Coordinates of C-alpha atoms and ligand atoms in Angstrom, one line a residue:
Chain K
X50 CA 0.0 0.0 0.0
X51 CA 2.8 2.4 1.3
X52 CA 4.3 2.0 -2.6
X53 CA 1.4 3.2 -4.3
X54 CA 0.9 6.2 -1.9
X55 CA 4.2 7.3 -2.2
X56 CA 4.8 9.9 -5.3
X57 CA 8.9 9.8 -4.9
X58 CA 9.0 6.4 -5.5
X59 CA 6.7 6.1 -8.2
X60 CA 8.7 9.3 -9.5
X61 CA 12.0 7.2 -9.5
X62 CA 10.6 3.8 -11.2
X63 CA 9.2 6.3 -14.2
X64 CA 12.5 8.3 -14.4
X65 CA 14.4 5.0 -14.5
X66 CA 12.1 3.6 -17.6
X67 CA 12.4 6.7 -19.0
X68 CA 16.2 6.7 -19.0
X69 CA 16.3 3.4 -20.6
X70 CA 13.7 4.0 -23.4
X71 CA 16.0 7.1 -24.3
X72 CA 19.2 5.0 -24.2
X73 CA 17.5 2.2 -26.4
X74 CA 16.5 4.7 -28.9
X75 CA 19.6 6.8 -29.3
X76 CA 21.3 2.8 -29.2
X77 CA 19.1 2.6 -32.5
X78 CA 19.6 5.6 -34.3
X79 CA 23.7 5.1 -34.0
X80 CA 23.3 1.3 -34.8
X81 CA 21.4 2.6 -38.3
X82 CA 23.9 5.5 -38.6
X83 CA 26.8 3.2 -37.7
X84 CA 25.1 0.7 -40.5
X85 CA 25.4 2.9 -43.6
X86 CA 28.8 4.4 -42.7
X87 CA 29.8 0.6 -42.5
X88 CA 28.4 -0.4 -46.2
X89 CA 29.5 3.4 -47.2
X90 CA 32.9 2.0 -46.7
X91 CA 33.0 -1.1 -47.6
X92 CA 31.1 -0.6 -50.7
X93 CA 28.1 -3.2 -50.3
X94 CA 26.0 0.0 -51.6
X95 CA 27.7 2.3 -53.8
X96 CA 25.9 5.3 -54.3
X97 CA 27.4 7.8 -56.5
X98 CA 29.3 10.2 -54.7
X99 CA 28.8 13.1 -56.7
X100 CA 26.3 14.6 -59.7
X101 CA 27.2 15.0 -63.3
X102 CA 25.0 16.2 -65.9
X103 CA 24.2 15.9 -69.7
X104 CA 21.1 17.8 -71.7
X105 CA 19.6 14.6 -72.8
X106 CA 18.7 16.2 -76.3
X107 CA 22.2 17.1 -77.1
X108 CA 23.7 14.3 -76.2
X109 CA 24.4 13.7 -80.5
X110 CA 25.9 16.8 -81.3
X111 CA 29.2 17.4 -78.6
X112 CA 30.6 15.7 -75.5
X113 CA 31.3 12.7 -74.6
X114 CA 27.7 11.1 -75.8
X115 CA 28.6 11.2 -79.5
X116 CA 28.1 8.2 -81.3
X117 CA 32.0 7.9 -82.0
X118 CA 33.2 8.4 -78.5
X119 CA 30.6 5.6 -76.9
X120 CA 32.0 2.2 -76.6
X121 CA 34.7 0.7 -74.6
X122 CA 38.2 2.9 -74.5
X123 CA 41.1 2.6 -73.2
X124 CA 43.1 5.0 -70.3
X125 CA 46.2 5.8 -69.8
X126 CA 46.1 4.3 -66.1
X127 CA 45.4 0.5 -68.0
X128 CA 41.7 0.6 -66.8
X129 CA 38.9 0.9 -69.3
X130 CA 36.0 3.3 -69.6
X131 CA 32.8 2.5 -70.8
X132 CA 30.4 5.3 -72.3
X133 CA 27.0 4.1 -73.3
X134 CA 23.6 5.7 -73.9
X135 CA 20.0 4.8 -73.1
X136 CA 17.3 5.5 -75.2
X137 CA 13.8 4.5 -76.1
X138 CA 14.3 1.3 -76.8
X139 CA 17.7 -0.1 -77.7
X140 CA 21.1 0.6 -75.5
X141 CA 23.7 2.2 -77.9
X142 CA 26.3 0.4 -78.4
X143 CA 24.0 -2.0 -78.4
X144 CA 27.4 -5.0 -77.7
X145 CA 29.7 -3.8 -75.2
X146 CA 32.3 -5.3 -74.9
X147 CA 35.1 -5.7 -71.4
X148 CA 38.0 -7.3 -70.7
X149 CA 38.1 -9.1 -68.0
X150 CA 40.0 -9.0 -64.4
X151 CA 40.3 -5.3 -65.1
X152 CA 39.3 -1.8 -63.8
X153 CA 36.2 -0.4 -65.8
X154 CA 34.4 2.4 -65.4
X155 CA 30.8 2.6 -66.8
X156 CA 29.0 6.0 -67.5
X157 CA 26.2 5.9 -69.2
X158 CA 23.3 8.5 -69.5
X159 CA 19.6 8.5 -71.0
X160 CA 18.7 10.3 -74.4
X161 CA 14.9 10.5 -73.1
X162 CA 12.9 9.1 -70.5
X163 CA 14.4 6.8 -67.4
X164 CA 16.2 3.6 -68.2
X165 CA 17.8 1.2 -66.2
X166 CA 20.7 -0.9 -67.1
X167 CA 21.2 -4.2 -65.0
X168 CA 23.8 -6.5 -65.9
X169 CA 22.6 -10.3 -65.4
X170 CA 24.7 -12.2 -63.5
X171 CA 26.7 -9.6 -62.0
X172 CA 25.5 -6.9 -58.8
X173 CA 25.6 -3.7 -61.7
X174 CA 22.3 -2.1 -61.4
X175 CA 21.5 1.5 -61.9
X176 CA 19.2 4.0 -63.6
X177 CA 19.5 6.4 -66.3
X178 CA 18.1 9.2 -65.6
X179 CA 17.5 12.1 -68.3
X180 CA 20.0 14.6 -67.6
X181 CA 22.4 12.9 -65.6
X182 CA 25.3 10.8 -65.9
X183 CA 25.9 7.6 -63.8
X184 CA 29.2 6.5 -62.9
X185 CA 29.8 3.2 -62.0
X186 CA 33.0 1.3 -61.0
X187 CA 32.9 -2.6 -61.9
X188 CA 35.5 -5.2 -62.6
X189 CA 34.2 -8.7 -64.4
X190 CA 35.8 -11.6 -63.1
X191 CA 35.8 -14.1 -65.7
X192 CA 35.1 -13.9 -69.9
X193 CA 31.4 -15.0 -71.1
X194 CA 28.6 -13.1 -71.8
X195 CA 25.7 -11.2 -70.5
X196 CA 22.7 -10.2 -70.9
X197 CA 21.7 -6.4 -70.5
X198 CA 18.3 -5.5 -70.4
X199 CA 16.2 -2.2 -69.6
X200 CA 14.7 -2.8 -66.2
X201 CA 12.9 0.4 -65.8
X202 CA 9.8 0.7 -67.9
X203 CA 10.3 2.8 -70.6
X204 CA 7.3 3.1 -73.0
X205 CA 5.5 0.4 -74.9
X206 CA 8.6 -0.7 -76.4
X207 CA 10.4 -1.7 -73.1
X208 CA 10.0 -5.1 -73.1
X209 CA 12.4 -4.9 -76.6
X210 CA 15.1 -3.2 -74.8
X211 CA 18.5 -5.8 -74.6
X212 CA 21.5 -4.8 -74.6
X213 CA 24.7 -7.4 -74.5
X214 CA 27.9 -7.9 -72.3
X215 CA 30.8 -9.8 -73.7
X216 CA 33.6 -10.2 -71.5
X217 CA 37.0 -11.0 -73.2
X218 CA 39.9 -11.7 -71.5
X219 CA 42.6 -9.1 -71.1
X220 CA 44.4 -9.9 -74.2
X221 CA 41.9 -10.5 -76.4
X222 CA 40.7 -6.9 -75.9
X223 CA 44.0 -5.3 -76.3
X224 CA 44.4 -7.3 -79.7
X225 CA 40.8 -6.1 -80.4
X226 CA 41.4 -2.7 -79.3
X227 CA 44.8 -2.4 -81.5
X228 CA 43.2 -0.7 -84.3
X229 CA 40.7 1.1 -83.0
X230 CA 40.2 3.7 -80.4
X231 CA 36.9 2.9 -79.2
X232 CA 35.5 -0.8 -79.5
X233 CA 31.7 -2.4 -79.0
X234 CA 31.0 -6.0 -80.2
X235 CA 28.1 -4.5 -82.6
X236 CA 28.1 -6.5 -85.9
Chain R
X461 CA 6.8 18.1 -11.3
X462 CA 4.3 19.5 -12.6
X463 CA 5.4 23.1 -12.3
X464 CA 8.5 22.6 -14.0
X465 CA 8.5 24.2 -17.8
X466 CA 8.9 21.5 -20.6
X467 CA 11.0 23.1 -23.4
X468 CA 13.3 24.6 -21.0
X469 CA 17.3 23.5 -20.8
X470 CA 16.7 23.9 -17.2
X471 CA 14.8 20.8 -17.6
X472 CA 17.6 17.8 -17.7
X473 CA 15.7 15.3 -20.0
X474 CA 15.0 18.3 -22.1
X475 CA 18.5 19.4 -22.5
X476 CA 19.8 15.7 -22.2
X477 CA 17.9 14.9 -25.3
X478 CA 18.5 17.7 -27.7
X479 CA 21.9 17.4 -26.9
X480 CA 22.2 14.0 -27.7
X481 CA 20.2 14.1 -30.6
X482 CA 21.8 17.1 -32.0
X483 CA 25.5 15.4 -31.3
X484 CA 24.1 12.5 -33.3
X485 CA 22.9 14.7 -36.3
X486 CA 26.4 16.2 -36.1
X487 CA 28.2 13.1 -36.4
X488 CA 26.0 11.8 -38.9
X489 CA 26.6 14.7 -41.2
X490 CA 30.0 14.7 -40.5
X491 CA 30.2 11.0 -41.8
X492 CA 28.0 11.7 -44.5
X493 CA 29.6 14.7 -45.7
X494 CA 33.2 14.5 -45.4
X495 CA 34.4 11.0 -44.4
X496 CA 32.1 8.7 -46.9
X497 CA 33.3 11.2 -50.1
X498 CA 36.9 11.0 -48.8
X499 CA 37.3 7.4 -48.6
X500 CA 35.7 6.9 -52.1
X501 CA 38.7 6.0 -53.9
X502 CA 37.4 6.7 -57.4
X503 CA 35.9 10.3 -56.3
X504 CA 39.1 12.3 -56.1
X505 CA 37.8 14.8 -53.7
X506 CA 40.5 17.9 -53.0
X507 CA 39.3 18.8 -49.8
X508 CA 36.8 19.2 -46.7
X509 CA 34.4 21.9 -49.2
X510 CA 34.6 19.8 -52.0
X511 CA 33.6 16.6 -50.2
X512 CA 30.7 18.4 -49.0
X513 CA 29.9 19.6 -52.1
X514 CA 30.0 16.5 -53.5
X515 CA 28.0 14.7 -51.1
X516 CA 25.2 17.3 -51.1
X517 CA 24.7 16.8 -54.7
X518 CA 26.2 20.0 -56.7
X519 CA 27.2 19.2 -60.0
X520 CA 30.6 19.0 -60.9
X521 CA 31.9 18.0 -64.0
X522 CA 35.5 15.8 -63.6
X523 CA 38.3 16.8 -66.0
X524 CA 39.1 13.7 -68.3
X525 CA 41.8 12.6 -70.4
X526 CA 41.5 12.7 -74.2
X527 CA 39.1 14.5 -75.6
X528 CA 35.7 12.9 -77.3
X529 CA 36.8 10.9 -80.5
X530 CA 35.0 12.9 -83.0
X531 CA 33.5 10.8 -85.9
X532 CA 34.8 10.5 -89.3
X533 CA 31.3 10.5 -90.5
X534 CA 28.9 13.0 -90.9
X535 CA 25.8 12.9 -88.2
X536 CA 22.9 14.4 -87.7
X537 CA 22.7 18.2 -85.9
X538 CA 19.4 18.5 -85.4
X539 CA 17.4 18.6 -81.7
X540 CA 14.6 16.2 -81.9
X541 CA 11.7 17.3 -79.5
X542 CA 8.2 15.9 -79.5
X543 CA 6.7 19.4 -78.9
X544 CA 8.5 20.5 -82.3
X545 CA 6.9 21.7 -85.0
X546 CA 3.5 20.7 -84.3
X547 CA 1.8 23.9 -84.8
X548 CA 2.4 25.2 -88.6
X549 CA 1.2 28.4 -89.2
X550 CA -0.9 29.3 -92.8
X551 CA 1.8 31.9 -94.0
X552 CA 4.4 28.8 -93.7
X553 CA 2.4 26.4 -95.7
X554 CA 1.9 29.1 -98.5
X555 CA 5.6 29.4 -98.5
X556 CA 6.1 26.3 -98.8
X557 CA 3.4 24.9 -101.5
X558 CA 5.5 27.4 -103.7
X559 CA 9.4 26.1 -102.8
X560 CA 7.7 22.7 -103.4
X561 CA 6.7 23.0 -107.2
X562 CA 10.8 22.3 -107.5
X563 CA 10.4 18.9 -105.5
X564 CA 7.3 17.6 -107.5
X565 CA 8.9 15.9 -110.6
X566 CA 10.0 13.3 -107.7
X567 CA 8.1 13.7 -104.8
X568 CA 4.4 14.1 -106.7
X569 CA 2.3 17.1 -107.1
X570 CA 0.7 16.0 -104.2
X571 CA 3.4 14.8 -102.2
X572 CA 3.0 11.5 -103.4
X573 CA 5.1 9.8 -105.7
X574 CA 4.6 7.1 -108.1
X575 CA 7.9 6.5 -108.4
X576 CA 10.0 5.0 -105.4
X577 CA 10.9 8.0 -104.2
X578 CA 9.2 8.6 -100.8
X579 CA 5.7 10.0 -100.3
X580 CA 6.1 13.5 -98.4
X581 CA 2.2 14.0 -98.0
X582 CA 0.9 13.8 -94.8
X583 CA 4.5 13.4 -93.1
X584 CA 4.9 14.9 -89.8
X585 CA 6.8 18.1 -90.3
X586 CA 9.6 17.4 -87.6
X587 CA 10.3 14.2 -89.7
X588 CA 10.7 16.4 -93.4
X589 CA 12.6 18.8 -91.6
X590 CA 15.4 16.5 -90.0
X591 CA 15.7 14.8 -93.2
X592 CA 16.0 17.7 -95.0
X593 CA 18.5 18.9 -92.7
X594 CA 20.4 15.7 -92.8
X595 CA 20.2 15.8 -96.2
X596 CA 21.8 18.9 -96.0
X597 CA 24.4 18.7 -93.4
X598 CA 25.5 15.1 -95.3
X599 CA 24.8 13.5 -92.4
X600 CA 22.3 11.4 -95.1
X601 CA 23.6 10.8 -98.7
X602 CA 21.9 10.5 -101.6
X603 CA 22.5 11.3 -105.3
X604 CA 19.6 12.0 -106.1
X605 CA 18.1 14.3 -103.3
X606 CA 21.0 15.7 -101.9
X607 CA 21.9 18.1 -104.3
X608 CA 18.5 19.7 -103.6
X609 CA 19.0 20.2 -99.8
X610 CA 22.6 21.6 -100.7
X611 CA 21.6 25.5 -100.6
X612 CA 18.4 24.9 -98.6
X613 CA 17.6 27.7 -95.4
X614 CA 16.5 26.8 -92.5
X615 CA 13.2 28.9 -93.5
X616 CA 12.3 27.3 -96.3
X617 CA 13.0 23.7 -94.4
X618 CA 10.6 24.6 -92.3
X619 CA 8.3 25.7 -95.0
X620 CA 8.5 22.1 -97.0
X621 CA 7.7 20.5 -94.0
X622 CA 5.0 23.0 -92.6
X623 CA 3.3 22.5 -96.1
X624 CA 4.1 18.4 -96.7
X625 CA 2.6 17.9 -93.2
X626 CA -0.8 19.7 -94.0
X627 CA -1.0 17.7 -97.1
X628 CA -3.4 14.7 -96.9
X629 CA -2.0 11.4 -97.1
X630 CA -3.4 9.8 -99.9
X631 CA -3.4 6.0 -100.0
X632 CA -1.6 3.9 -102.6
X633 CA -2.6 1.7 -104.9
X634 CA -1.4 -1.7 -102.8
X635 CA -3.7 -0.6 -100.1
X636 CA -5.1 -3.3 -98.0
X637 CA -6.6 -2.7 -94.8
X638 CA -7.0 -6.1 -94.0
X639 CA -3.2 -7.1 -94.5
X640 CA -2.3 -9.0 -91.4
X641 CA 0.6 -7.1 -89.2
X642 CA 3.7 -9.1 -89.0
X643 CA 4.5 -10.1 -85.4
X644 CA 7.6 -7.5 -85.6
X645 CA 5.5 -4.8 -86.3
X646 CA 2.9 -5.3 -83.1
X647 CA 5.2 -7.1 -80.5
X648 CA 8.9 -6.8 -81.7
X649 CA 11.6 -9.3 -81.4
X650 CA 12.5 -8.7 -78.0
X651 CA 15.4 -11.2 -77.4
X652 CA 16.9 -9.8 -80.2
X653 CA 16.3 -5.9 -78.8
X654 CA 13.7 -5.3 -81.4
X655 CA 10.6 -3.0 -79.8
X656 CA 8.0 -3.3 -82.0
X657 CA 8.0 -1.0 -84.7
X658 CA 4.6 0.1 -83.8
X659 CA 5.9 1.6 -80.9
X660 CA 7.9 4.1 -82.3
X661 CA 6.0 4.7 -85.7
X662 CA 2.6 5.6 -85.1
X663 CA 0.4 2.4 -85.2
X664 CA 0.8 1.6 -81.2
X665 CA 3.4 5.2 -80.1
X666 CA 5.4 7.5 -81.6
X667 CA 8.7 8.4 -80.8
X668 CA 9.4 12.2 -82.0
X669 CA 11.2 12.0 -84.9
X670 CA 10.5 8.3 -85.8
X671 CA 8.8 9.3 -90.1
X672 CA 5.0 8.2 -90.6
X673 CA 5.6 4.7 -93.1
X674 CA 2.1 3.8 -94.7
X675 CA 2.0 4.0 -97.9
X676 CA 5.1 4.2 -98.3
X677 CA 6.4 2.0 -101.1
X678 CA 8.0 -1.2 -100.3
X679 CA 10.9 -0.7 -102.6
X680 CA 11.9 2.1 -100.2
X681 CA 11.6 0.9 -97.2
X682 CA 13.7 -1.7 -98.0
X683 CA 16.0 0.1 -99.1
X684 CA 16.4 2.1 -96.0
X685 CA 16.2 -0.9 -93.7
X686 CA 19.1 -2.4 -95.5
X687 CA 20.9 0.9 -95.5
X688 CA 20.5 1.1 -91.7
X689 CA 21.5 -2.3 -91.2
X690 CA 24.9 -1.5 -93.6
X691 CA 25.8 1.5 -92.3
X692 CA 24.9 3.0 -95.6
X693 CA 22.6 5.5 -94.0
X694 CA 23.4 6.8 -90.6
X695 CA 21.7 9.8 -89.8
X696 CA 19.2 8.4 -87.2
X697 CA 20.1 9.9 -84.0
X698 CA 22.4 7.4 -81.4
X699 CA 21.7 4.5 -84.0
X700 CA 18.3 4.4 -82.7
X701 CA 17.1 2.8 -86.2
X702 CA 20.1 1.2 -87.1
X703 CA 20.1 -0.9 -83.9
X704 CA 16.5 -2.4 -85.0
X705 CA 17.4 -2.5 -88.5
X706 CA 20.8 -4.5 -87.9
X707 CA 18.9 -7.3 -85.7
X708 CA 16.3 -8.1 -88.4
X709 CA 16.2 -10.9 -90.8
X710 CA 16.1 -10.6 -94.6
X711 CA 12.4 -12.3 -94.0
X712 CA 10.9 -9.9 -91.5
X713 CA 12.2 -6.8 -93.8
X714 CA 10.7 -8.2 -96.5
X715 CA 7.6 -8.7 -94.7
X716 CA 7.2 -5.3 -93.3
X717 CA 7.6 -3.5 -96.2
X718 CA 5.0 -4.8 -98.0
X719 CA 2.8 -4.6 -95.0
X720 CA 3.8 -0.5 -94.4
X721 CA 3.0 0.1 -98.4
X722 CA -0.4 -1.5 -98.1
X723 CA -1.0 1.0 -95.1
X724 CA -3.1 3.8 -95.4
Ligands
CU1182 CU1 14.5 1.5 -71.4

């Protein structure tokens, strides 16, 4: 009886629960916190760490987006860039083509509406958004070939947009890349 | 207890949990901000503004080696919008039933053409216009037509089309509304990135830019599917056509370009 009728007590268990409510929350907000800054790191997500952009109806007539200039090319550094376009409803080059057990990067913007551009078999997975480039670093372990389709709905044509992967190994592509300065596996 | 202000520092679980939750939203943005950009090895960030910058989402563009390999080809310069030239005004369309009495031994009277040159009549004036242009620019070649783009404004492009567009479409002779429509026309060949053609050409969509093809004659349109499958004619913008064009069989062109000619 005495501990119901006495307020300081009653006080003291509420100020207690209190406390450890408050602790178990803030323990959650830096678990979460602690949780991206981990996969930040270590690159299980790897969201693009900063914001390019390209006027999706210019993309034909200068820059980097020209039809000559898309297609695998080589750097000074030994890794390999990879420009490629979206559009409604075809990837362009439509063949790309990698070596493998090398450092690539992929940019790649859309011409219209958002695309996506998944790479079966692999963890590459991002959208094309109009007016912006994405930039994506990837590395392909072994030669063979992959399928790329569109997996963002694009218009009533979306279901038609494939591109292809074929990954060569390193010195196949160098041969291949010999006499030209920007290679896709188009036909 | 009950006396005691709320929102007051004075109150210690007031001032105990703003500060903790405000030391938390520091850190947070501290990691977010600066340390995730910095250890991003591709990013090349040059310091603590930069790395904020970056993170916050300004746009920056990254200085590359090499410049763009320009082609050794001609392409095409002109914008495609779907908003353009949909509104011709009268004055244009005069204008341009006059510069087209040049283009009529070929094209028709009427903007259709008994020969295999391609009907103009009812085109949509964005489509006459880029080709022109093309035409113009080289980015599309042919020894026929191109000398009469050669010394060709930009006014009196717009004119042609302005006037070609008003025209009715008049249907040919093959016409056959029953024809059946070839399975690449209404649902494409996907695994071979073919979108059906309906999709961009008017019969399902229509992508801006992508020319109105009934009626048109079959000769023709093969000949410009096999020209964007060669390479021969590469003034589509980004290879949009020459991608389909390249994937099709000698069957399927075949097969749409009789079906197109007997559309209206
Ligand atoms: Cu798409």
């Amino acid at each position: 009886m005495t501990t119901e009728s006495d307020p300081h007590l009653g006080e003291a268990v509420a100020a207690r629960i209190e406390r450890r409510w408050a602790t178990l929350s803030i323990a959650i907000v830096g678990v979460l916190v602690g949780m991206a800054i981990f996969i930040g790191i270590d690159h299980a997500t790897m969201p693009q760490g900063h914001v390019e952009t390209a006027d999706p109806k210019t993309l034909h007539l200068a820059g980097e987006f020209i039809e000559s200039n898309l297609g695998s090319a080589m750097e000074a550094d030994g890794s390999v860039t990879v420009r490629a376009i979206g559009q409604q409803y075809s990837f362009t080059p439509q063949c790309i083509v990698v070596p493998s057990g090398t450092p690539v990067t992929l940019r790649a913007t859309s011409a219209d509406v958002v695309h996506g551009l998944l790479i079966e078999g692999t963890n590459i997975n991002t959208m094309l958004v109009p007016g912006y480039v994405s930039e994506l670093p990837v590395q392909f372990k072994a030669p063979g070939e992959h399928a790329m389709p569109c997996q963002e709905f694009c218009g009533i044509g979306h279901q038609g947009m494939w591109g292809k992967v074929k990954v060569v190994d390193k010195a196949t592509f160098l041969g291949m890349m010999a006499s030209q300065r920007r290679l896709s596996c188009v036909d | 207890m009950s006396e005691q202000k709320l929102f007051s520092f004075r109150n210690p679980w007031f001032g105990a949990s703003v500060g903790v939750s405000g030391a938390i939203a520091v850190l947070a943005a501290l990691a977010g901000l600066i340390w995730l950009p910095m250890v991003q090895p591709d990013l090349k960030i040059s310091g603590i503004w930069d790395a904020i910058c970056s993170a916050a989402g300004v746009p920056r563009t990254v200085p590359r080696s090499g410049g763009a390999q320009q082609p050794d080809f001609k392409t095409s310069n002109v914008v495609m919008t779907s908003q353009m030239l949909t509104h011709p005004d009268q004055v244009s369309i005069g204008r341009g039933a006059t510069l087209a009495q040049r283009c009529a031994i070929c094209h028709g009277p009427q903007g259709v053409s008994d020969a295999n040159s391609p009907n103009l009549a009812g085109q949509y004036a964005a489509v006459t216009y880029k080709e022109l242009n093309d035409f113009k620019a080289g980015a599309r070649v042919n020894a026929v037509m191109s000398p009469f783009a050669a010394n060709m404004g930009n006014r009196d492009m717009l004119d042609l089309a302005a006037y070609y567009s008003f025209l009715p479409r008049v249907p040919s002779s093959h016409l056959n509304d029953n024809a059946p429509a070839p399975q690449i026309v209404i649902t494409g060949a996907p695994m071979r990135n073919i979108a059906p053609c309906g999709a961009c050409h008017g019969d399902i969509d229509i992508k801006a830019g992508s020319p109105w093809l009934g009626g048109q004659s079959a000769v023709y349109i093969k000949a410009q599917l096999k020209a964007f499958a060669s390479g021969g004619r590469r003034n589509d913008i980004s290879q949009q056509m020459r991608n389909i064009a390249r994937q099709m069989t000698a069957e399927e062109i075949d097969a749409v370009a009789l079906y197109y000619e007997a559309q209206p």
